[in-house]
């Protein structure tokens, strides 16, 4: 779409809807369902994703009655309906139908049973039947390895044991050679995985996935076929994965854990032989144990095979079904703490696992992302966060897939806001929204609208909360802001300097650096990048010295440190360098190949390439800047300034966001290209002129929580837009006047009482109303009223509230000035202020955390309540202020 059309649509209020929140169904009455949908529309949202949480009659008459009500509302009011594709999360239960399927279509695991022995004993025998009687396990192979008598470790040289010739009547007859030995017996079993997911489908077996399709997907198609592709938009999968670990959320679930069962299907041995070679059966113990030079080769082979099977037979199979019927398929995996490239609750490989979907997706819940904790770990429900991954890796991972995969069409969504507790208000939601937008997310799935009577302790906050959420009346402002910016950041082309290799294959193959480490260095220096999997690189080419992937162009490729990489990738990297692409290895070149194949020649070719560089991690950003590889330049180092550049025909979008939780950011930014620059206020939906020229130098000031959206257009196009000119805000230091009335009159209203207030008392100075001696348990709106005498004339008057917790709305002399969800709490009141006596009213609304003290809010320090100030009048014109917050 032309950028001119995109921007004109936006300014006319014709942006599309990019928000589809969860709407939880538990069997509510019709009036409640229709009211909740009306509240959703009231908040500026035109789609929902319907989820059983859980519903008492899933797929039964009551469920279809409730769905018919929702579909009727959607058809009547022009909404779109998505549905979560199971009776409860995570996806894979198929409403309980998997346990009725043949055993070979249910979950299977490969487990290892270990028998220790000492030789020589030519007549040794071992009982195998007891190993299988307890859990119905089926032996499929065995191998023996010598143990070091000093350390007890396996030496890695395995002797194959042929069960067909060595077993009789449940007894293994195997002559034990001299020394200490371990016999590794491999059994296929339904036991060993997450017990809570025992009746889930096996995602690497097509017939197993078909159970989910037949049970859930076909049921919706049978009932709403005529709505498919119109009112009925598509399906949502939530956190499907292998779940082959006893712990539901085992993030360190890589191979090498002797107690972990591994995903399996009946022909997997044959598939592994094709991938690894004929000795794979005797090397299977290395999936659980360390043991010499074959260890990582067999692990790489296993992960490579099962992650491809997942892609083909789970997301690929569902995606094809949806595509054939004209609906979309979206969803997300469990990404937490790097599990996206592992087993357990992961799916083996982030990019492969989402291949069949129509958008890329991720999930942010449970305080995974916390302002200020971008490197320091944060204590959450999952233990300790890998904060570098959550802040610098996770969102870039998802947005990269959206950019790279033609099927995604540049679309990436984030399931967001869920299970942060009532401590999360609109202020934090706005920060999280900007955190996502500036990394490339352009669709949102807010979590959640609950119709249960208040309080609902299931993963708050809930947006309407049956009328108890005091901030709900302002929630539509955030949604309007989000939809407008999503409209600007869709249907164009992302601009980035670097591609960064995804680390999955490297992690399977030995010691490896996680991809987020170089990404962090780049982001802290305003150099944008995408994360590229090896599969994509193998299909890529170099055009005019740049790496070409779909519509993306990268001036360099960065390879995080990897002890080993797949042999075909090593050869491809050499080819890319020979074609003129700058390839940068972080810290060192690889030492070997992932597979057990000769690798000296491909590595030598890497070493001989002039376009290949080895750069220490901490010098990476400096090296790229020395080579002229960056999009934006700042006058000084700004590690908390995040940037995103997006291009349409005749329109360039640059988003700038200050991610620091407290400090104001001041710097000069050299903007790319030539043309006229406008600043877009997404809250007010207005444009202000910034300047014009080639590589324009823009003095940027951003408060904590504040973002700026700059638009570059051809100078001739400026007359097409209603551009505000010359409006400026005064600097704080030069023109501030403290407002210190004799008293502030303070009144209170809960969400149910608003707008009816009750007088609480007066304050002679502003202070935290949430302090223990005042109103520690009050949740709602605090209204401050005072009179201000002002005889000074001024053309331009601004009001700065200082600190407020957390949404603030202002009236001057009975006329509304507007709402701010977060800092800066500054309003232009020039047309409202007068010489003489002025009546000032400020309403500040906190969250329900003070009153509810819910379980999810316990992880974070609580903020104050009310207006803390200092409150100032600002007059002197000095800096441009064409901004919202």
Tab-separated table of N, CA and C in Angstrom, residues 737 739 786-794 797 812-813 832-840 873 875:
chain	number	residue	atom	x	y	z
A	737	UNK	N	6.905	27.712	37.015
A	737	UNK	CA	6.378	28.337	38.235
A	737	UNK	C	5.663	27.263	39.025
A	739	UNK	N	3.114	25.502	41.323
A	739	UNK	CA	1.757	25.727	41.812
A	739	UNK	C	1.683	25.169	43.231
A	786	UNK	N	-7.993	22.707	43.259
A	786	UNK	CA	-7.417	23.881	43.910
A	786	UNK	C	-7.691	25.108	43.052
A	787	UNK	N	-7.477	26.271	43.660
A	787	UNK	CA	-7.537	27.533	42.944
A	787	UNK	C	-6.128	28.069	42.787
A	788	UNK	N	-5.856	28.636	41.598
A	788	UNK	CA	-4.542	29.211	41.315
A	788	UNK	C	-4.735	30.640	40.833
A	789	UNK	N	-4.102	31.549	41.534
A	789	UNK	CA	-4.146	32.952	41.140
A	789	UNK	C	-2.954	33.243	40.231
A	790	UNK	N	-3.216	33.830	39.060
A	790	UNK	CA	-2.133	34.068	38.103
A	790	UNK	C	-2.442	35.348	37.334
A	791	UNK	N	-1.612	36.358	37.538
A	791	UNK	CA	-1.830	37.643	36.869
A	791	UNK	C	-0.902	37.826	35.673
A	792	UNK	N	-0.022	36.871	35.412
A	792	UNK	CA	0.958	37.005	34.334
A	792	UNK	C	0.340	36.619	32.999
A	793	UNK	N	0.478	37.472	32.021
A	793	UNK	CA	-0.039	37.192	30.687
A	793	UNK	C	0.953	36.325	29.912
A	794	UNK	N	0.428	35.456	29.090
A	794	UNK	CA	1.296	34.599	28.276
A	794	UNK	C	0.511	34.082	27.093
A	797	UNK	N	0.751	28.558	27.580
A	797	UNK	CA	0.839	28.083	28.961
A	797	UNK	C	0.688	26.567	28.955
A	812	UNK	N	-9.361	22.531	33.419
A	812	UNK	CA	-9.005	23.896	33.785
A	812	UNK	C	-10.235	24.762	33.599
A	813	UNK	N	-10.654	25.327	34.683
A	813	UNK	CA	-11.853	26.178	34.666
A	813	UNK	C	-13.048	25.433	34.077
A	832	UNK	N	-7.228	27.449	27.791
A	832	UNK	CA	-8.084	27.239	28.960
A	832	UNK	C	-7.708	28.146	30.133
A	833	UNK	N	-6.436	28.564	30.165
A	833	UNK	CA	-5.917	29.350	31.294
A	833	UNK	C	-6.253	30.829	31.090
A	834	UNK	N	-6.434	31.557	32.195
A	834	UNK	CA	-6.771	32.975	32.097
A	834	UNK	C	-6.071	33.753	33.198
A	835	UNK	N	-5.934	35.033	32.972
A	835	UNK	CA	-5.408	35.890	34.033
A	835	UNK	C	-6.430	35.989	35.149
A	836	UNK	N	-5.918	35.949	36.374
A	836	UNK	CA	-6.800	36.019	37.509
A	836	UNK	C	-6.918	34.668	38.200
A	837	UNK	N	-8.124	34.312	38.622
A	837	UNK	CA	-8.341	33.070	39.360
A	837	UNK	C	-8.674	31.933	38.405
A	838	UNK	N	-7.983	30.804	38.599
A	838	UNK	CA	-8.211	29.612	37.782
A	838	UNK	C	-8.543	28.423	38.679
A	839	UNK	N	-9.510	27.644	38.225
A	839	UNK	CA	-9.882	26.422	38.927
A	839	UNK	C	-9.174	25.236	38.251
A	840	UNK	N	-8.365	24.513	38.994
A	840	UNK	CA	-7.624	23.371	38.460
A	840	UNK	C	-8.143	22.086	39.104
A	873	UNK	N	3.551	25.504	36.204
A	873	UNK	CA	3.140	26.169	34.975
A	873	UNK	C	4.398	26.472	34.171
A	875	UNK	N	5.955	28.438	30.610
A	875	UNK	CA	5.537	29.473	29.662
A	875	UNK	C	6.482	29.688	28.489
